[in-house]
Structures are given as C-alpha cells and as structure tokens.
Tab-separated table of C-alpha atoms in Angstrom:
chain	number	residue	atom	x	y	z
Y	1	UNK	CA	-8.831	18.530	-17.989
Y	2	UNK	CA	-7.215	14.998	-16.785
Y	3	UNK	CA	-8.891	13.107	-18.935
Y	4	UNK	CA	-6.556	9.949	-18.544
Y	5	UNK	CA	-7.467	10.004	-15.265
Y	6	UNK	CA	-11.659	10.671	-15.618
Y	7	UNK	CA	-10.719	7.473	-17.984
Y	8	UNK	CA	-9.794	5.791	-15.066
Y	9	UNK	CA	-12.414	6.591	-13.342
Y	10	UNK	CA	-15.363	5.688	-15.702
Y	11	UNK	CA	-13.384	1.998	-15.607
Y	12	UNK	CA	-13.439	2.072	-12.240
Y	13	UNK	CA	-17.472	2.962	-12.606
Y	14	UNK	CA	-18.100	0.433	-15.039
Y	15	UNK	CA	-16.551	-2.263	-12.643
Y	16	UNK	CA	-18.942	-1.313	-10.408
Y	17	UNK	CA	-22.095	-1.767	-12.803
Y	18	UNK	CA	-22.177	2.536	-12.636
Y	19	UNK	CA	-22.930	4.803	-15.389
Y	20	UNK	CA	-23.156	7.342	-13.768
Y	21	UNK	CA	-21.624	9.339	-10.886
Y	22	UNK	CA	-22.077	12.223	-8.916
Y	23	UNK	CA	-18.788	13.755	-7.469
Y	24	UNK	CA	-18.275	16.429	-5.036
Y	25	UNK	CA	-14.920	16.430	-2.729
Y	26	UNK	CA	-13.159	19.946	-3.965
Y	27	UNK	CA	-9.931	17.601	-3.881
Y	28	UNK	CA	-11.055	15.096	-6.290
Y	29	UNK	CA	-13.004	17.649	-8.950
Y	30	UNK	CA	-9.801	19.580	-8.726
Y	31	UNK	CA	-7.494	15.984	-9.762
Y	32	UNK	CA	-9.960	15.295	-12.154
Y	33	UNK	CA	-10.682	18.699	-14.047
Y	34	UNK	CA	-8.163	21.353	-12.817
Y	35	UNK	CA	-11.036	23.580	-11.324
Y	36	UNK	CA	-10.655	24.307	-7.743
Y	37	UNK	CA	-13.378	25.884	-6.056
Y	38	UNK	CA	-13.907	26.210	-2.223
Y	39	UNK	CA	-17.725	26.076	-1.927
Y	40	UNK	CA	-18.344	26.077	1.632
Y	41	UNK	CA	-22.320	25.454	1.907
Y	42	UNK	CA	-23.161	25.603	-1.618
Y	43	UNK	CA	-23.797	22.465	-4.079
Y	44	UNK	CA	-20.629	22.235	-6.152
Y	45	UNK	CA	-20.842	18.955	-8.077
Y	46	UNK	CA	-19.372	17.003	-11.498
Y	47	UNK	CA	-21.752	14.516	-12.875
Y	48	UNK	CA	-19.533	11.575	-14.451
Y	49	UNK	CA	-21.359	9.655	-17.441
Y	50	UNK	CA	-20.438	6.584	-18.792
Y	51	UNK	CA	-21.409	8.184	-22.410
Y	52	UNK	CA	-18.519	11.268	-21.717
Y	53	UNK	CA	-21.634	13.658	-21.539
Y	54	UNK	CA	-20.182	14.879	-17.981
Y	55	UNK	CA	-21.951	18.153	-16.258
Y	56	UNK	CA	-20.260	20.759	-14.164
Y	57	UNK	CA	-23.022	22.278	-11.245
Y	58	UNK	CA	-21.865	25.063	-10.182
Y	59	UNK	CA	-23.180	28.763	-8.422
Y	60	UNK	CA	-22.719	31.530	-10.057
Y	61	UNK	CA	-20.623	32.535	-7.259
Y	62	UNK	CA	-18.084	30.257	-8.405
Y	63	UNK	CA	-14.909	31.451	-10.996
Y	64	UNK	CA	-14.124	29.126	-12.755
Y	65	UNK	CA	-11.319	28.227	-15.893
Y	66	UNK	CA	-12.636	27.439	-19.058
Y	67	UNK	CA	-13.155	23.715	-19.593
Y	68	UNK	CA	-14.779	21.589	-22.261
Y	69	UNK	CA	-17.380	20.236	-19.723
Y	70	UNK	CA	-20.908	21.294	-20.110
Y	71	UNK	CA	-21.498	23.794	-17.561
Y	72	UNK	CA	-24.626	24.167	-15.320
Y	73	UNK	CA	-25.501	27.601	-13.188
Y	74	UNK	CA	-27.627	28.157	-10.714
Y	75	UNK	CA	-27.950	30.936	-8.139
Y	76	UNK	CA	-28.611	31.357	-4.668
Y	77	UNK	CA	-32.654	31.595	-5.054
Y	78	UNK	CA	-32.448	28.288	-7.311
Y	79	UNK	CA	-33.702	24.955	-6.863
Y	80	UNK	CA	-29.877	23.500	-7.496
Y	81	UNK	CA	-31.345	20.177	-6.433
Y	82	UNK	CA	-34.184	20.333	-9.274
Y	83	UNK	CA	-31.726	21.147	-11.490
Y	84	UNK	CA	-29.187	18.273	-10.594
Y	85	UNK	CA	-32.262	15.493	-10.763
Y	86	UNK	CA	-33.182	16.397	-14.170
Y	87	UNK	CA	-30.111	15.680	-15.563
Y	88	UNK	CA	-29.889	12.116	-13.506
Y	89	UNK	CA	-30.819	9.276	-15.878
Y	90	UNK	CA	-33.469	7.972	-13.502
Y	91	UNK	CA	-33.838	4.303	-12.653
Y	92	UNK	CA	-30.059	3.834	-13.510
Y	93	UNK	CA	-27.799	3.084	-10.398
Y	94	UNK	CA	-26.265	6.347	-9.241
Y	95	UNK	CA	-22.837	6.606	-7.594
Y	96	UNK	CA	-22.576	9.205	-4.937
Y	97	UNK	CA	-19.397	10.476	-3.223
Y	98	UNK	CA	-18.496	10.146	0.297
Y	99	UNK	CA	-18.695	14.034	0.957
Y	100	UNK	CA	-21.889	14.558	-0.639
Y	101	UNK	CA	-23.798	15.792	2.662
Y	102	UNK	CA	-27.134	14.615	4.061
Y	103	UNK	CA	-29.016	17.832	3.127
Y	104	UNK	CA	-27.942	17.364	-0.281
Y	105	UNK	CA	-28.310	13.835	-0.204
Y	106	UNK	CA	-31.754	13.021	1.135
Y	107	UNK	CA	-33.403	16.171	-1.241
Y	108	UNK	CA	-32.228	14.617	-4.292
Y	109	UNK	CA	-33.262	10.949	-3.102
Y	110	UNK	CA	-36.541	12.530	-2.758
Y	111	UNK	CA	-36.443	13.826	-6.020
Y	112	UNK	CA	-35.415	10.207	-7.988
Y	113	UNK	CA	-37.505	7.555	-6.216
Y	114	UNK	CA	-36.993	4.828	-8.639
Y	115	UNK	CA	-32.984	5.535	-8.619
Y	116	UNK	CA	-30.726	3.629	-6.249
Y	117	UNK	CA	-27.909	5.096	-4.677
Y	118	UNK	CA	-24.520	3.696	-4.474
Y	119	UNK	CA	-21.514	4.901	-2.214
Y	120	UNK	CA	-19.046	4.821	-5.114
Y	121	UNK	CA	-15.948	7.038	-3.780
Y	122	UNK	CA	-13.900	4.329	-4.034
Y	123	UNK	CA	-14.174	4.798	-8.106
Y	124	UNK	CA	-12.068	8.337	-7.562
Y	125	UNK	CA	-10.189	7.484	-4.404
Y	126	UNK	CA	-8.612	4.293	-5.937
Y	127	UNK	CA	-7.511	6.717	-8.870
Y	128	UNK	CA	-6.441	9.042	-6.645
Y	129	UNK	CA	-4.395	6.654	-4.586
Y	130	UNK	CA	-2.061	5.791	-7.731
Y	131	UNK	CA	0.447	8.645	-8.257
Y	132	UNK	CA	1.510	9.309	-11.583
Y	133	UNK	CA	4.817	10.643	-12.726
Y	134	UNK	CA	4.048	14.679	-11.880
Y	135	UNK	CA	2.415	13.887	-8.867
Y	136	UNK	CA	5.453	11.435	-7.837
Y	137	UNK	CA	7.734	13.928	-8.322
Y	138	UNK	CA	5.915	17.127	-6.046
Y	139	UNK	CA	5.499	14.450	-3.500
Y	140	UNK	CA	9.552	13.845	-4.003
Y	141	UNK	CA	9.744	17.462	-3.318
Y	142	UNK	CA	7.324	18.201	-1.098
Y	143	UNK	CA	9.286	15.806	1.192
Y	144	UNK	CA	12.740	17.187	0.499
Y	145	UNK	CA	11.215	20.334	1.914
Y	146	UNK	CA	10.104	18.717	4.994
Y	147	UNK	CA	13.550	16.972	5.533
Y	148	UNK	CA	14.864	20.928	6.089
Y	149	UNK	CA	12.203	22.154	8.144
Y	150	UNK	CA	12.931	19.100	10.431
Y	151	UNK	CA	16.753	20.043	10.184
Y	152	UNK	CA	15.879	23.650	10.816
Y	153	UNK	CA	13.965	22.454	13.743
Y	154	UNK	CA	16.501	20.641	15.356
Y	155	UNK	CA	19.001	22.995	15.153
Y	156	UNK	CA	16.629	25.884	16.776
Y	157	UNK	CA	15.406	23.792	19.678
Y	158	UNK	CA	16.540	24.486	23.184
Y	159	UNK	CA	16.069	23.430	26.671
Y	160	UNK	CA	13.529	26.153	27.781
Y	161	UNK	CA	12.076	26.564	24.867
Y	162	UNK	CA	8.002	25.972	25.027
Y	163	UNK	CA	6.082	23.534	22.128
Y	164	UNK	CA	4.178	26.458	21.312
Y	165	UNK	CA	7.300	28.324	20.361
Y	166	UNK	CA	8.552	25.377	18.244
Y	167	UNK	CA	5.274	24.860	16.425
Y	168	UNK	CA	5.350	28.985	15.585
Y	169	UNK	CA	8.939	28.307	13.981
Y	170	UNK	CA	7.898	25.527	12.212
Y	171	UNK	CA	5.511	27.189	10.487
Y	172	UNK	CA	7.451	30.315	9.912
Y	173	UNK	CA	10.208	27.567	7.862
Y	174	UNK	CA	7.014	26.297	5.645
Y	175	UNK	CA	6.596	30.035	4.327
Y	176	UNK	CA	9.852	30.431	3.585
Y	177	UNK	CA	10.723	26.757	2.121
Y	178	UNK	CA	7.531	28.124	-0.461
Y	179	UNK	CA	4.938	25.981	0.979
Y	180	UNK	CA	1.317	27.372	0.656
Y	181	UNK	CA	0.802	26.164	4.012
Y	182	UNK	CA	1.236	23.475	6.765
Y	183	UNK	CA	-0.466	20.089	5.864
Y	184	UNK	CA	-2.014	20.226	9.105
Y	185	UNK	CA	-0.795	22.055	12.559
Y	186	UNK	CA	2.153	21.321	13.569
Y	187	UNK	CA	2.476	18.640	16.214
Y	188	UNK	CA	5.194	19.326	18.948
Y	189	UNK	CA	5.182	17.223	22.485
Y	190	UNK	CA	7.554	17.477	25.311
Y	191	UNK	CA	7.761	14.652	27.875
Y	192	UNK	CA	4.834	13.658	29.000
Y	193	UNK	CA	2.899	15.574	26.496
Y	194	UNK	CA	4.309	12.768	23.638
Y	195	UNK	CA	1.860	9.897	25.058
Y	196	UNK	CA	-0.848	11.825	23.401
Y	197	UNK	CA	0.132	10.705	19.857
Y	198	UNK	CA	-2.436	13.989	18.184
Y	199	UNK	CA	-1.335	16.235	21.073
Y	200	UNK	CA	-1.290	19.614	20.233
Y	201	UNK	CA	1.306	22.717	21.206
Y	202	UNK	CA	0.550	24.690	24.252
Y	203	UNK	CA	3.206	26.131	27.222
Y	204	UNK	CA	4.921	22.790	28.198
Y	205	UNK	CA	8.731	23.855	28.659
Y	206	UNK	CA	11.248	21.952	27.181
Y	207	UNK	CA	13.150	20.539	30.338
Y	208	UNK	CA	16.560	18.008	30.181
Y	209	UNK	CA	15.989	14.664	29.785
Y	210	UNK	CA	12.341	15.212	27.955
Y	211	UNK	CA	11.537	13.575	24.486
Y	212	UNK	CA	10.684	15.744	21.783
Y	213	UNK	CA	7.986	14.200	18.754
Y	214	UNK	CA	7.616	16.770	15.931
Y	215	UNK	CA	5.101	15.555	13.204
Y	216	UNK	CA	5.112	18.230	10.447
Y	217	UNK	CA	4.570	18.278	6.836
Y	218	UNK	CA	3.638	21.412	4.515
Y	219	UNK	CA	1.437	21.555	1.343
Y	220	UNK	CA	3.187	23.000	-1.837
Y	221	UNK	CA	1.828	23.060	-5.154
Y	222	UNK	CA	-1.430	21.267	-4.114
Y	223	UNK	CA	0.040	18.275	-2.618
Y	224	UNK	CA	1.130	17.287	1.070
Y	225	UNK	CA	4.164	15.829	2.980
Y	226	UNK	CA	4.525	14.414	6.550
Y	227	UNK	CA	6.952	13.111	8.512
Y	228	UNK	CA	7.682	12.341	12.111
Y	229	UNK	CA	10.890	11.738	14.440
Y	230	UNK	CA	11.802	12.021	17.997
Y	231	UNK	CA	14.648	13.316	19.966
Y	232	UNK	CA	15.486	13.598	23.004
Y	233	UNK	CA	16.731	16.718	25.255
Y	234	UNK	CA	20.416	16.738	26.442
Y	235	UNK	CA	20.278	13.404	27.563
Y	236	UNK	CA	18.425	10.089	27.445
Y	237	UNK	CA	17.961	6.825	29.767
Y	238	UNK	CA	18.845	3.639	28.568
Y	239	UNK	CA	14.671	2.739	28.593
Y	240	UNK	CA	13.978	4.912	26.715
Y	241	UNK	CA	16.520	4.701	24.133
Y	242	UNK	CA	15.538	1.422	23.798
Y	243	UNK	CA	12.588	2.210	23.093
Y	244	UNK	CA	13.375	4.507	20.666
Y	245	UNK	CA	15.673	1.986	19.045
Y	246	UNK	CA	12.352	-0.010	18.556
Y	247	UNK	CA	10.112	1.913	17.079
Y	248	UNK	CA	12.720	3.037	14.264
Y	249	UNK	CA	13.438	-0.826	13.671
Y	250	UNK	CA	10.108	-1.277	13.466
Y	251	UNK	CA	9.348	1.463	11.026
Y	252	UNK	CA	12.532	-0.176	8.702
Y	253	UNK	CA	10.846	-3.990	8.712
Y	254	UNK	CA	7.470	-2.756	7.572
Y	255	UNK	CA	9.297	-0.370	4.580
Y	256	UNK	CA	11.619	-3.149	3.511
Y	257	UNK	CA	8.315	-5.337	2.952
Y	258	UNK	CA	6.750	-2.607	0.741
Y	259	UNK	CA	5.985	-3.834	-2.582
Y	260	UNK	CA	3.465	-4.353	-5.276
Y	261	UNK	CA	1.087	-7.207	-4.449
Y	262	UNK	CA	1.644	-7.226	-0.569
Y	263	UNK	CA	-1.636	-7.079	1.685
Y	264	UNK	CA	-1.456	-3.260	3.525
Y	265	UNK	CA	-2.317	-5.665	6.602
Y	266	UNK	CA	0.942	-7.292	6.162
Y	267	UNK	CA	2.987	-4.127	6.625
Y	268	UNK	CA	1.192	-3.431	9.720
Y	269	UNK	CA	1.421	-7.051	11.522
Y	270	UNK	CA	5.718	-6.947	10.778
Y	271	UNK	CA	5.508	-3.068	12.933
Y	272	UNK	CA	3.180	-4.507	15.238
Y	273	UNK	CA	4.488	-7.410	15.891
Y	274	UNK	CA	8.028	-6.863	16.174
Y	275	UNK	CA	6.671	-3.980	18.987
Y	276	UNK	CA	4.303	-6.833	20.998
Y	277	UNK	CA	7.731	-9.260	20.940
Y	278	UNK	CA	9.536	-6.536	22.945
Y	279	UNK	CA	6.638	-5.667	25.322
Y	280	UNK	CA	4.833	-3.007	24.629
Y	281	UNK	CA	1.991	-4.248	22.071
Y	282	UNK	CA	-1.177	-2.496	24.475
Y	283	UNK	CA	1.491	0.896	23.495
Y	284	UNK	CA	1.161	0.950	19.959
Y	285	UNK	CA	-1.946	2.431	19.815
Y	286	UNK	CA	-3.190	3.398	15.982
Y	287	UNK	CA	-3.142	1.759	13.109
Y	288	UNK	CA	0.847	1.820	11.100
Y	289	UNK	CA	-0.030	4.576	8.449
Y	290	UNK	CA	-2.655	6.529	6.069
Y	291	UNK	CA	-2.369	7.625	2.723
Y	292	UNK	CA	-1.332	11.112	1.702
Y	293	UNK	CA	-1.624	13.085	-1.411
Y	294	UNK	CA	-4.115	16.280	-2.609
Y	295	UNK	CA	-4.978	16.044	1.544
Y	296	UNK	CA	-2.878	14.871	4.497
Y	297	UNK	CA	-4.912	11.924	5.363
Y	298	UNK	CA	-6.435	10.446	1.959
Y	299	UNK	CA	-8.710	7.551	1.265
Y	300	UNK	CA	-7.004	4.543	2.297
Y	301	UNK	CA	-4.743	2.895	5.483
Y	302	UNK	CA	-2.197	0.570	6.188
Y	303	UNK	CA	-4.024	-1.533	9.265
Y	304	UNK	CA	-4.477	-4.317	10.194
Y	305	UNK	CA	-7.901	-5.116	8.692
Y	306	UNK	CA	-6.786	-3.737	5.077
Y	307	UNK	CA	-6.035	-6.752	2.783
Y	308	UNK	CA	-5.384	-4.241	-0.096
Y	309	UNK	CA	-2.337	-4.851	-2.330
Y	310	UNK	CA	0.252	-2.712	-2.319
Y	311	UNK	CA	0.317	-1.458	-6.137
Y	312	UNK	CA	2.728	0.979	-7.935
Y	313	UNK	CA	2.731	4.962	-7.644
Y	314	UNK	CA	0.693	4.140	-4.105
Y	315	UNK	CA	2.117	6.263	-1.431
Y	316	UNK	CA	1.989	6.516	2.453
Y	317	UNK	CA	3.237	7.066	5.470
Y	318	UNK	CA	4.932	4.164	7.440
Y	319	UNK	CA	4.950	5.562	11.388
Y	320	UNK	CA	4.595	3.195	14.165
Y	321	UNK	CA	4.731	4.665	17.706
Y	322	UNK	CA	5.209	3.795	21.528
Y	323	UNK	CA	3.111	5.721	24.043
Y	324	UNK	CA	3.593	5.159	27.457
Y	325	UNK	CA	1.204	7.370	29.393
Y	326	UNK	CA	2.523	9.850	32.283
Y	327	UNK	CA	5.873	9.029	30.609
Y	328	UNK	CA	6.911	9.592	26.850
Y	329	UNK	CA	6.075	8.684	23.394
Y	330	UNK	CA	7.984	7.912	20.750
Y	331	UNK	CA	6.996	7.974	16.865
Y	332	UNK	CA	8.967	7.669	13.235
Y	333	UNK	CA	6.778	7.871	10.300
Y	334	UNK	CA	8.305	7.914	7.027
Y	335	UNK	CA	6.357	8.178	3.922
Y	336	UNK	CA	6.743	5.975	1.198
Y	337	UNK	CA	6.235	5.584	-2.886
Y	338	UNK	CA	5.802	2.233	-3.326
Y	339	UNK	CA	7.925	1.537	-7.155
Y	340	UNK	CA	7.458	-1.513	-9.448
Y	341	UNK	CA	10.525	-2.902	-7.324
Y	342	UNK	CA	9.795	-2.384	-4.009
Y	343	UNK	CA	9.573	0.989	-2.333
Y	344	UNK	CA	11.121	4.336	-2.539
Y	345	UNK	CA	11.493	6.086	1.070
Y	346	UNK	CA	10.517	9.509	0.473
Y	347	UNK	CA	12.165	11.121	4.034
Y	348	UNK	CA	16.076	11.570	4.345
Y	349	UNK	CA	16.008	12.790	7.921
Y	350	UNK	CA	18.440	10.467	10.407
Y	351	UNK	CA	15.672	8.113	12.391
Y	352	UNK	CA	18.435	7.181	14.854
Y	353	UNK	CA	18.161	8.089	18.561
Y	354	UNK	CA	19.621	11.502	18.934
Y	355	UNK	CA	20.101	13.901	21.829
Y	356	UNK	CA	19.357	17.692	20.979
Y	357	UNK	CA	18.765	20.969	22.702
C-alpha cells in the first residue's frame, strides 16, 4: 500500500469538495495500492473515502496480494453494479475516473439518482505526474537503457537495410537490456516515410542520402522511457542539415527553460517559435511533448494551451519536429525530470546531426 500517495490523493479530493472517489485505470490502482490486475471487460474498481474506509471491487477471477483494504467479490453472474451503489454514500458528490466506461458508467448513474458525478482524474493524475525518489530513479534507468538501444541501433543500421528490420532489432535489444517490453512499437522512418511523425515500420529500404527517425523507449520495472533522434544515411544536403540543426536547437531552448513555476505553454512557444523564425512554423505539426511514467503517454502535455506550472519530480518528454511532406522529417525528443533547480535531461544520446549507415 502507498499510502503517502492515497494521502495525496484524498487532498487532492478534498480540494475538489470530493469525499469520495471511484477509481479504475489498472495504472493508477496499481501506483496507489501495489495490486495489478489486467481486467479486460470486467469491473475492477477502488472506492477512495475521505473517512480512509476505502473498498477494493474486484471478480473473483482476479489474484490478488494481500492488502489492508476492505475487499469486495463478486462473480460473473453478479450484479457488480448493485454491489458498487450500495456502498456509494448517495447524495454526496462522486468522483469518477476518466477510464471508467459508459456501460459502467450510465448503470450506476441509474442506480444513484440523487448523486452527482464529477470527472475527478485529475485528483490521481496530478499525483501521478509528481515522481518521487524510487520512481525518479527507474525513470533514470529506464532511460540509460534506451541511450544503448539507440547506440546499438546506430551501429547495426545499414544502407539496404528495411525499417521493418530495424524495428525487429530494436526490440530484440529491449529483451536483452531486461526490459519487460517496448513502451510502445518501435517507430523507424526512412526518407519520405519520416513526414509521417507516428509512421509505422513496413519494407521501405534504407537508400543513401535518406533520414532515419527512430522513436523507441522500453518499459522496465513498471515504468517507461522514450526518446527520439535522427540521422541521416551516408550523406546529407546542406537543407537538410539545417534543418536538423534546428530542431535540436530548438529542443535545447525549451529544456534550458524547464523549471518549477514555468507555464508548460511557455516551453512550447520558445520550440515553436524559434522553428516559425526560421520558416517552417505550418511543419511543426504536434504539440512539444507529453508526460511519461506507469504508461508512455500519461495525463498531462506540454502545448501550447497548457498554463500548468512546471513543479518538481514532473517529468516529460521535450521533442519538437520538422515534417516536410514527400521529403523528410526530422525529430529530437528528450525526456526530462524537472529538479527544484531547473531540469535534469534524462537522455545522453549525441542530438547532433550525424551521418550513419
């Protein structure tokens, strides 16, 4: 049990004029209680009270480690729902997570028709969004790891060579670096291909002269990493070099900003502007970065239209991009641990323009 951090989250509740909460992403009952169950279509839930009376729901299905929570079972043939509303202190304002599906949702409003319901992830995902000192430290780690799969990467990469064949390496290097798995599928683009900033791996060949975007992280001990840089194959024009040379200075003005008390938005004008100045503003297409934790992509962005302040233990990735369709793409993403100084850059990896294969 975390109970600092369910702490944390019944302050975050109270804040909100909540006593009581029901919560149901896998990810955050796992970072709350240390149970981790995969429940696929079943109702898996953890009823927060103000009063520390918390409830576990759970199928009988489920395993589950012994905890000091109060545990509810149901089965299959149940009425899970029933179950859940009796428990509900009707009337009060309940908070309901962002997960918690429609044909859970509506059933249980159904059930409490005096009770209103309040979207209240933010209680958890704000917790969430604050490392502390263990979870610093894996995503430390986790990120060291990354830095050699890169390395390993660039050293194995030949003209010829197709994305597909890249991406299967790649994730071949995550087993044996001791990852549990990829944080996501790798992303490899040749040439053209790197315009698509999400494109995935198919045939493309590698040919001289191509750039090469590899955004990979891997998931170790619960907790992601991700990072991004692009090369180029053999050789490289002066254009695009350029280019290049632009996006990385833009990824270094936005990190040396990071720290506590500046707006997210802020972070994401200095990338975005210093890209418009040079020409190729209508080319940075997505926002500068995304938190990353327990998941790849967590609760939380660095945009333009997020004025929230940068605060200690926060981390996420700083990766703005140039996509110029038909043509290339270029993209260096970083992620970041934002300290009570400034920032700590979590990726080690050269960023310069280099010329591989």
């Amino acid at each position: 049990m975390e109970l600092e951090r369910i702490g944390r989250v019944l302050q975050a509740m109270k804040e909100r004029g909540l006593s009581q909460m029901i919560v149901c992403d896998p990810q955050s009952i796992d970072y709350l209680t240390g149970v981790h169950v995969a429940p696929f279509e079943r109702l898996f839930a953890l009823y927060l009270r103000a009063d520390g009376n918390h409830v576990f729901f759970l199928n009988k299905l489920f395993t589950v480690p012994e905890t000091p929570l109060e545990k509810v079972w149901f089965s299959d043939t149940d009425d899970s729902i029933g179950m859940l509303a009796q428990r509900i202190q009707a009337g009060e304002p309940l908070g309901i997570d962002k997960e918690w599906t429609a044909r859970f949702l509506l059933p249980l409003m159904e059930r409490l028709p005096g009770t209103s319901f309040q979207l209240a992830s933010d209680c958890v995902d704000s917790v969430r969004a604050r490392k502390d000192a263990a979870e610093q430290e894996l995503m430390r780690m986790n990120s060291r790891l990354n830095d050699e799969a890169m390395t390993r990467a660039v050293a194995y990469i030949r003209e010829g060579m197709t994305e597909r064949q890249v991406a299967n390496f790649l994730m071949a290097q995550y087993k044996e670096l001791g990852c549990e798995e990829p944080s996501f599928s790798p992303i490899v683009s040749f040439g053209a291909n790197a315009a698509d900033p999400h494109h995935m791996p198919d045939d493309t060949v590698l040919r001289e002269g191509d750039c090469i975007v590899l955004d990979i992280g891997g998931r170790k001990d619960g907790y992601c990493s991700d990072m991004t840089r692009t090369y180029f194959c053999k050789r490289v024009s002066d254009k695009h070099a350029a280019i290049h040379d632009l996006v990385r200075r833009a990824n270094e003005a936005a990190e040396a900003l990071v720290r506590p008390g500046v707006p997210l938005c802020q972070l994401d004008k200095a990338a975005r502007d210093m890209i418009a100045q040079a020409g190729y503003g209508e080319y940075f297409t997505h926002r500068l970065g995304h938190f990353i934790g327990r998941t790849e992509h967590e609760q939380g962005d660095v945009s333009s239209v997020n004025t929230t302040l940068a605060q200690e233990g926060m981390v996420f990735s700083i990766e703005p991009g140039v996509y110029l369709p038909g043509e290339m793409g270029v993209r260096v993403e970083d992620l970041v641990l934002v300290t009570a100084e400034g920032c700590e850059v979590l990726n080690r990896v050269d960023k310069h323009c280099q010329i591989i294969g």
